[in-house]
Coordinates of C-alpha atoms in Angstrom, one line a residue:
I1 CA -37.2 -16.4 -42.3
S2 CA -36.9 -16.7 -38.5
S3 CA -33.9 -16.8 -36.4
F4 CA -33.8 -21.1 -36.2
S5 CA -34.1 -21.5 -40.3
A6 CA -31.2 -18.5 -40.6
Y7 CA -28.6 -19.9 -37.8
T8 CA -29.5 -23.5 -39.8
Y9 CA -29.1 -22.1 -43.3
F10 CA -26.1 -19.9 -42.1
F11 CA -24.4 -24.1 -40.7
S12 CA -25.2 -25.1 -43.6
L13 CA -24.0 -22.6 -45.9
C14 CA -20.5 -23.4 -44.1
V15 CA -21.2 -26.3 -45.0
K16 CA -20.7 -25.7 -49.0
M17 CA -17.8 -23.1 -47.8
T18 CA -15.3 -25.1 -49.6
D19 CA -17.3 -26.0 -52.8
L20 CA -18.0 -21.7 -52.3
K21 CA -13.9 -20.7 -51.2
A22 CA -12.9 -23.1 -54.4
K23 CA -15.2 -21.3 -57.0
F24 CA -14.6 -17.6 -55.9
L25 CA -10.8 -18.5 -56.4
E26 CA -12.1 -19.1 -59.5
V27 CA -13.8 -15.5 -60.3
Y28 CA -10.4 -14.5 -59.3
C29 CA -8.5 -15.9 -61.9
V30 CA -10.7 -14.1 -64.5
L31 CA -10.9 -10.9 -62.7
K32 CA -7.1 -11.2 -63.4
S33 CA -6.9 -11.9 -66.6
D34 CA -9.7 -9.3 -67.5
L35 CA -7.1 -6.4 -65.6
L36 CA -4.1 -8.2 -67.9
E37 CA -5.6 -8.1 -70.8
D38 CA -7.6 -4.3 -70.0
P39 CA -7.4 -2.1 -73.4
A40 CA -6.9 1.0 -71.1
F41 CA -3.4 -0.1 -71.2
E42 CA -0.4 -1.9 -73.7
F43 CA 1.1 -4.1 -71.5
T44 CA 4.4 -5.2 -72.3
D45 CA 5.3 -8.6 -71.4
D46 CA 7.5 -7.6 -68.4
S47 CA 4.7 -4.9 -67.5
R48 CA 2.3 -7.5 -67.3
Q49 CA 3.9 -10.4 -65.2
W50 CA 4.8 -7.5 -63.0
V51 CA 0.8 -6.9 -62.6
E52 CA 0.6 -11.0 -62.3
K53 CA 2.8 -11.2 -59.6
M54 CA 2.0 -8.6 -57.3
L55 CA -1.9 -9.4 -57.2
D56 CA -1.0 -13.0 -56.7
Y57 CA 0.8 -12.0 -53.8
N58 CA -1.1 -9.6 -52.2
V59 CA -4.8 -10.0 -53.0
P60 CA -5.7 -14.0 -52.6
G61 CA -3.9 -14.7 -49.7
G62 CA -5.8 -13.8 -46.8
K63 CA -9.0 -15.9 -45.1
L64 CA -11.3 -14.3 -47.7
N65 CA -14.1 -13.6 -45.2
R66 CA -14.8 -10.5 -46.6
G67 CA -15.3 -11.3 -50.1
L68 CA -16.9 -14.6 -48.7
S69 CA -19.5 -12.8 -46.5
V70 CA -20.8 -10.8 -50.3
I71 CA -22.3 -13.9 -51.4
D72 CA -23.0 -15.8 -47.9
S73 CA -25.4 -11.7 -47.6
L74 CA -26.9 -12.1 -50.8
S75 CA -28.1 -15.9 -50.3
L76 CA -30.1 -14.4 -46.7
L77 CA -31.2 -11.6 -48.5
N78 CA -32.6 -13.9 -51.4
D79 CA -34.8 -16.1 -48.7
G80 CA -32.0 -19.5 -48.9
K81 CA -33.3 -19.7 -52.4
E82 CA -30.3 -20.7 -55.0
L83 CA -28.8 -18.2 -56.9
S84 CA -28.2 -17.6 -60.3
P85 CA -24.9 -18.6 -62.0
D86 CA -24.5 -14.9 -63.0
E87 CA -25.5 -13.8 -59.1
I88 CA -23.0 -15.9 -57.6
F89 CA -20.2 -14.4 -60.8
K90 CA -21.4 -11.2 -59.8
A91 CA -21.3 -11.3 -55.7
S92 CA -17.9 -12.5 -56.3
A93 CA -16.7 -9.9 -58.4
L94 CA -17.7 -7.7 -55.5
G95 CA -16.8 -9.3 -52.9
W96 CA -12.7 -9.2 -55.0
C97 CA -13.6 -5.7 -54.5
I98 CA -13.5 -6.0 -51.3
E99 CA -10.1 -8.4 -51.1
W100 CA -8.6 -5.7 -54.2
L101 CA -9.1 -3.0 -51.6
Q102 CA -8.1 -4.8 -48.6
A103 CA -4.3 -5.7 -50.1
Y104 CA -4.7 -2.0 -51.0
F105 CA -4.5 -0.9 -47.8
L106 CA -2.9 -3.3 -46.4
V107 CA 0.8 -2.7 -49.1
L108 CA 0.1 0.9 -47.8
D109 CA 0.3 -0.3 -44.2
D110 CA 2.4 -2.0 -44.1
I111 CA 5.0 1.1 -45.9
M112 CA 4.1 3.3 -43.3
D113 CA 3.9 1.1 -40.2
G114 CA 7.8 -0.2 -41.5
S115 CA 6.2 -3.7 -41.0
H116 CA 8.0 -7.0 -41.9
T117 CA 5.7 -10.0 -42.5
R118 CA 2.5 -9.9 -43.3
R119 CA 0.3 -12.9 -44.1
G120 CA 3.4 -15.0 -43.1
Q121 CA 5.3 -14.0 -45.7
P122 CA 7.8 -11.1 -46.1
C123 CA 5.4 -7.6 -47.3
W124 CA 5.2 -6.3 -50.5
Y125 CA 7.6 -3.3 -50.0
K126 CA 10.6 -5.7 -49.0
L127 CA 10.7 -7.9 -51.6
D128 CA 14.3 -7.1 -53.8
K129 CA 13.1 -5.1 -57.2
V130 CA 9.7 -3.7 -55.4
G131 CA 11.4 -1.4 -52.6
M132 CA 9.0 1.9 -53.1
I133 CA 7.5 0.6 -56.5
A134 CA 5.0 -0.3 -53.9
I135 CA 2.6 2.4 -53.2
N136 CA 2.3 2.3 -57.1
D137 CA 1.1 -0.8 -57.1
G138 CA -1.5 0.1 -54.0
I139 CA -3.0 2.8 -56.6
L140 CA -3.1 0.4 -59.3
L141 CA -5.0 -1.9 -56.4
R142 CA -7.4 0.7 -55.9
N143 CA -8.1 1.4 -59.7
H144 CA -8.4 -2.4 -60.2
I145 CA -11.6 -2.0 -58.3
T146 CA -13.0 0.6 -61.0
R147 CA -12.4 -1.2 -63.4
I148 CA -13.5 -4.4 -62.2
L149 CA -17.2 -2.2 -61.4
K150 CA -17.5 -0.3 -64.6
K151 CA -17.0 -4.1 -66.6
Y152 CA -19.9 -5.9 -64.7
F153 CA -21.5 -3.6 -63.1
R154 CA -21.9 -0.6 -65.8
P155 CA -25.4 -2.0 -67.1
E156 CA -27.3 -2.3 -63.1
P157 CA -28.9 0.2 -61.7
Y158 CA -27.3 0.3 -58.5
Y159 CA -23.8 0.9 -61.0
V160 CA -23.7 4.9 -59.3
D161 CA -24.3 3.8 -55.9
L162 CA -21.5 0.8 -55.8
L163 CA -19.4 3.7 -57.4
D164 CA -19.9 5.9 -54.3
L165 CA -20.2 3.2 -51.4
F166 CA -16.4 2.1 -52.3
N167 CA -15.4 5.9 -52.4
E168 CA -17.3 6.8 -49.6
V169 CA -15.5 3.9 -47.5
E170 CA -12.1 4.1 -49.0
F171 CA -12.7 7.7 -47.3
Q172 CA -13.9 6.6 -43.9
T173 CA -10.8 3.9 -44.0
A174 CA -7.8 6.3 -44.7
S175 CA -9.6 8.8 -42.3
G176 CA -9.3 6.0 -39.3
Q177 CA -5.8 5.1 -40.5
M178 CA -4.4 8.7 -40.0
I179 CA -6.5 9.8 -36.8
D180 CA -4.7 6.1 -35.9
L181 CA -1.3 8.0 -37.3
I182 CA -1.0 10.3 -35.6
T183 CA -2.4 9.3 -32.4
T184 CA 1.0 8.4 -31.4
L185 CA 4.1 10.3 -34.0
A186 CA 7.1 9.0 -34.3
G187 CA 8.9 9.6 -31.5
E188 CA 6.2 10.6 -29.3
K189 CA 5.0 7.5 -27.6
D190 CA 2.5 9.3 -25.1
L191 CA -0.7 7.3 -23.3
S192 CA -2.2 10.3 -22.7
K193 CA -3.5 10.9 -25.9
Y194 CA -4.8 7.1 -25.9
S195 CA -8.9 6.4 -24.7
L196 CA -12.0 4.9 -25.2
S197 CA -13.7 7.8 -27.3
I198 CA -10.4 7.5 -29.6
H199 CA -9.8 3.7 -29.7
R200 CA -13.5 3.8 -30.8
R201 CA -12.3 6.6 -33.6
I202 CA -9.9 4.4 -35.2
V203 CA -11.6 1.2 -34.8
Q204 CA -14.7 2.3 -36.8
Y205 CA -13.4 4.3 -39.1
K206 CA -10.4 2.1 -39.9
T207 CA -11.4 -1.2 -39.7
A208 CA -15.6 -1.4 -38.9
Y209 CA -16.8 0.6 -42.6
Y210 CA -14.8 -1.9 -44.9
S211 CA -15.0 -5.0 -42.8
F212 CA -18.4 -5.2 -41.8
Y213 CA -20.5 -3.2 -43.6
L214 CA -19.0 -3.1 -46.5
P215 CA -19.8 -6.8 -47.5
V216 CA -23.3 -6.5 -46.6
A217 CA -23.5 -2.9 -48.6
C218 CA -22.9 -5.0 -51.9
A219 CA -24.8 -7.8 -51.4
L220 CA -28.0 -4.8 -50.6
L221 CA -27.4 -3.1 -53.7
M222 CA -27.8 -5.8 -55.5
A223 CA -30.6 -7.2 -53.7
G224 CA -32.4 -3.7 -55.3
E225 CA -31.8 -2.3 -52.1
N226 CA -32.0 1.5 -51.0
L227 CA -28.9 1.9 -48.8
D228 CA -30.1 5.0 -47.5
N229 CA -33.3 3.1 -45.6
H230 CA -31.0 0.3 -43.8
V231 CA -28.8 3.4 -42.0
D232 CA -30.2 1.1 -38.7
V233 CA -27.8 -1.8 -40.3
K234 CA -25.1 0.4 -40.9
K235 CA -25.1 1.2 -37.5
I236 CA -25.5 -2.1 -36.4
L237 CA -22.5 -3.4 -38.2
I238 CA -20.2 -0.7 -36.7
D239 CA -21.0 -2.0 -33.9
M240 CA -20.2 -5.4 -34.3
G241 CA -16.9 -4.2 -35.9
I242 CA -16.2 -2.4 -33.2
Y243 CA -16.5 -5.6 -30.6
F244 CA -14.8 -7.3 -33.4
Q245 CA -12.2 -5.7 -32.9
V246 CA -12.2 -5.0 -29.2
Q247 CA -11.8 -8.8 -29.3
D248 CA -8.9 -8.9 -31.3
D249 CA -7.5 -6.6 -28.8
Y250 CA -7.8 -9.0 -25.9
L251 CA -7.0 -12.0 -27.6
D252 CA -3.2 -10.5 -28.6
C253 CA -2.8 -10.5 -25.0
F254 CA -4.6 -13.2 -23.4
A255 CA -5.1 -16.4 -26.0
D256 CA -3.1 -19.2 -26.4
P257 CA -0.5 -18.6 -29.3
E258 CA -1.2 -21.7 -30.4
V259 CA -4.2 -21.3 -30.9
L260 CA -4.5 -17.5 -32.4
G261 CA -1.9 -19.2 -34.6
K262 CA 0.6 -15.8 -33.5
I263 CA 2.5 -14.3 -30.8
G264 CA 0.5 -10.6 -29.9
T265 CA 2.7 -8.1 -29.9
D266 CA 0.6 -5.0 -29.0
I267 CA 2.2 -4.4 -25.9
Q268 CA 5.7 -3.9 -27.5
D269 CA 4.4 -1.8 -30.5
F270 CA 2.5 0.3 -28.9
K271 CA -1.0 -0.2 -30.0
C272 CA -4.0 1.8 -28.8
S273 CA -5.7 -1.6 -27.7
W274 CA -8.5 -2.1 -26.1
L275 CA -6.8 -2.8 -23.3
V276 CA -4.7 -0.1 -22.7
V277 CA -7.1 2.2 -22.6
K278 CA -9.5 0.3 -20.2
A279 CA -6.0 0.1 -17.9
L280 CA -5.4 3.8 -18.2
E281 CA -9.4 4.3 -16.9
L282 CA -8.9 1.6 -13.9
C283 CA -5.9 2.1 -12.4
N284 CA -4.6 4.1 -9.5
E285 CA -1.6 6.2 -9.9
E286 CA 1.2 3.4 -9.1
Q287 CA 0.2 1.7 -11.6
K288 CA -0.3 4.0 -14.1
K289 CA 3.4 4.8 -12.9
I290 CA 4.2 1.1 -14.7
L291 CA 2.2 1.7 -17.6
F292 CA 3.8 4.8 -18.6
E293 CA 7.1 3.1 -17.9
N294 CA 6.8 -0.1 -19.6
Y295 CA 4.5 0.0 -22.4
G296 CA 5.1 0.2 -26.1
K297 CA 8.9 -1.0 -25.2
D298 CA 10.6 -4.9 -27.1
D299 CA 11.3 -6.3 -23.7
A300 CA 10.2 -9.1 -22.0
A301 CA 10.7 -8.0 -19.1
C302 CA 8.4 -4.3 -20.0
I303 CA 5.9 -6.6 -21.3
A304 CA 5.5 -8.9 -18.6
K305 CA 5.1 -6.1 -16.6
I306 CA 2.9 -4.5 -18.5
K307 CA 0.2 -8.0 -18.3
A308 CA 1.1 -9.2 -14.4
L309 CA -1.0 -5.4 -14.3
Y310 CA -3.6 -6.3 -16.7
N311 CA -4.3 -9.2 -14.1
D312 CA -4.3 -7.4 -11.2
L313 CA -6.6 -5.5 -13.2
K314 CA -8.6 -8.0 -13.9
L315 CA -9.1 -7.6 -17.7
E316 CA -10.0 -10.8 -18.3
E317 CA -13.1 -10.6 -16.0
V318 CA -13.6 -7.0 -17.5
F319 CA -13.7 -7.7 -21.5
L320 CA -15.7 -11.4 -20.7
E321 CA -18.6 -8.5 -18.9
Y322 CA -18.2 -6.2 -22.1
E323 CA -18.9 -8.8 -24.9
K324 CA -22.0 -10.1 -22.7
T325 CA -23.0 -6.6 -22.8
S326 CA -22.2 -5.7 -26.7
Y327 CA -24.0 -9.2 -27.7
E328 CA -27.1 -8.8 -26.0
K329 CA -27.3 -5.3 -27.1
L330 CA -26.3 -6.5 -30.7
T331 CA -29.3 -9.5 -30.6
S332 CA -31.5 -7.0 -29.0
S333 CA -30.9 -4.5 -32.3
I334 CA -31.0 -7.5 -34.7
A335 CA -34.5 -8.6 -33.6
A336 CA -36.3 -4.8 -33.6
H337 CA -34.8 -5.1 -36.7
P338 CA -38.8 -5.6 -39.4
S339 CA -37.0 -7.8 -42.2
K340 CA -36.3 -11.4 -41.4
A341 CA -34.2 -11.7 -44.2
V342 CA -32.0 -8.5 -42.7
Q343 CA -31.9 -10.6 -39.7
A344 CA -30.8 -13.5 -41.3
V345 CA -27.7 -11.9 -42.2
L346 CA -26.6 -9.7 -39.4
L347 CA -27.0 -13.0 -36.9
S348 CA -24.8 -14.6 -39.2
F349 CA -22.4 -12.2 -38.9
L350 CA -22.7 -12.2 -35.4
G351 CA -22.8 -15.8 -35.2
K352 CA -18.9 -16.0 -36.5
I353 CA -17.6 -13.5 -34.3
Y354 CA -19.0 -14.3 -31.1
K355 CA -16.3 -15.8 -28.6
R356 CA -14.0 -16.7 -31.6
Q357 CA -10.7 -17.8 -30.1
K358 CA -9.1 -16.7 -33.2

């Protein structure tokens, strides 16, 4: 299918999104019910109630973009032909496996970061009677993925490939988290450790693999494709994931909080943000002194000095140039792919994130 028809199909999918999301949430209820009746464990009433509350609190509360992308991608790989109810259910189940993976990462990430809120409510470990039980809950969330895969995909020829895929992406994400955590150990705030290459490595491994590559890889496997034949697709999606995170870093500082839906905190949180690594690259010695003295301090005056420095360095213009170059590079790479159906999948991802405001 042509790029034009890919976009047309993508927009028609958006119209159906409310209905699709409702069906997707129905599949969550089925999977949750399966897990609460798993024959491998003898549940008590208390343990069943605990797991149900833990799942409802942590799994379905996000935007669900990663999970829904599996269905979108499979539809596009199917050349726009309607998916069967079984295909929709299985694509939804794989989408939920990604949402389960996300929940597992976030529950443990919040403990490591000492975070207080997540998705507008207290972090799971911050709730009364939860505390460090959340660590075991994180392990349970990860194990639920293999339970779902075993129940619904064991007869499929791509079952082992799915297990390998989730294991590999989990390893890559955990390794990215490790780089992020050791780049600035507690009490060792040192901006000299931050660089564009470190930022790229953190983003590539911590975010891009599971957020961008994993949904498409799941759809490719369902479509009967061999992932070894799609290394170029992986590269494009990783580049897209890096571009997405750079956008995120930019919006954290420059977006209107009303539009973004939150107040950015990367400066006071001492994040290895694209903005600070670009500032380190572009600033003179005097400006570098301002960065080192004020970055990572939860003080309104310090934050204002960093933002003023970003403006002096014209980082907004630097980002817009980066965005333009990234978009041109991505569209060129997508156009070079021999499969029109795969092009449509990649264009749909790019269309969702290009010039986003939140």
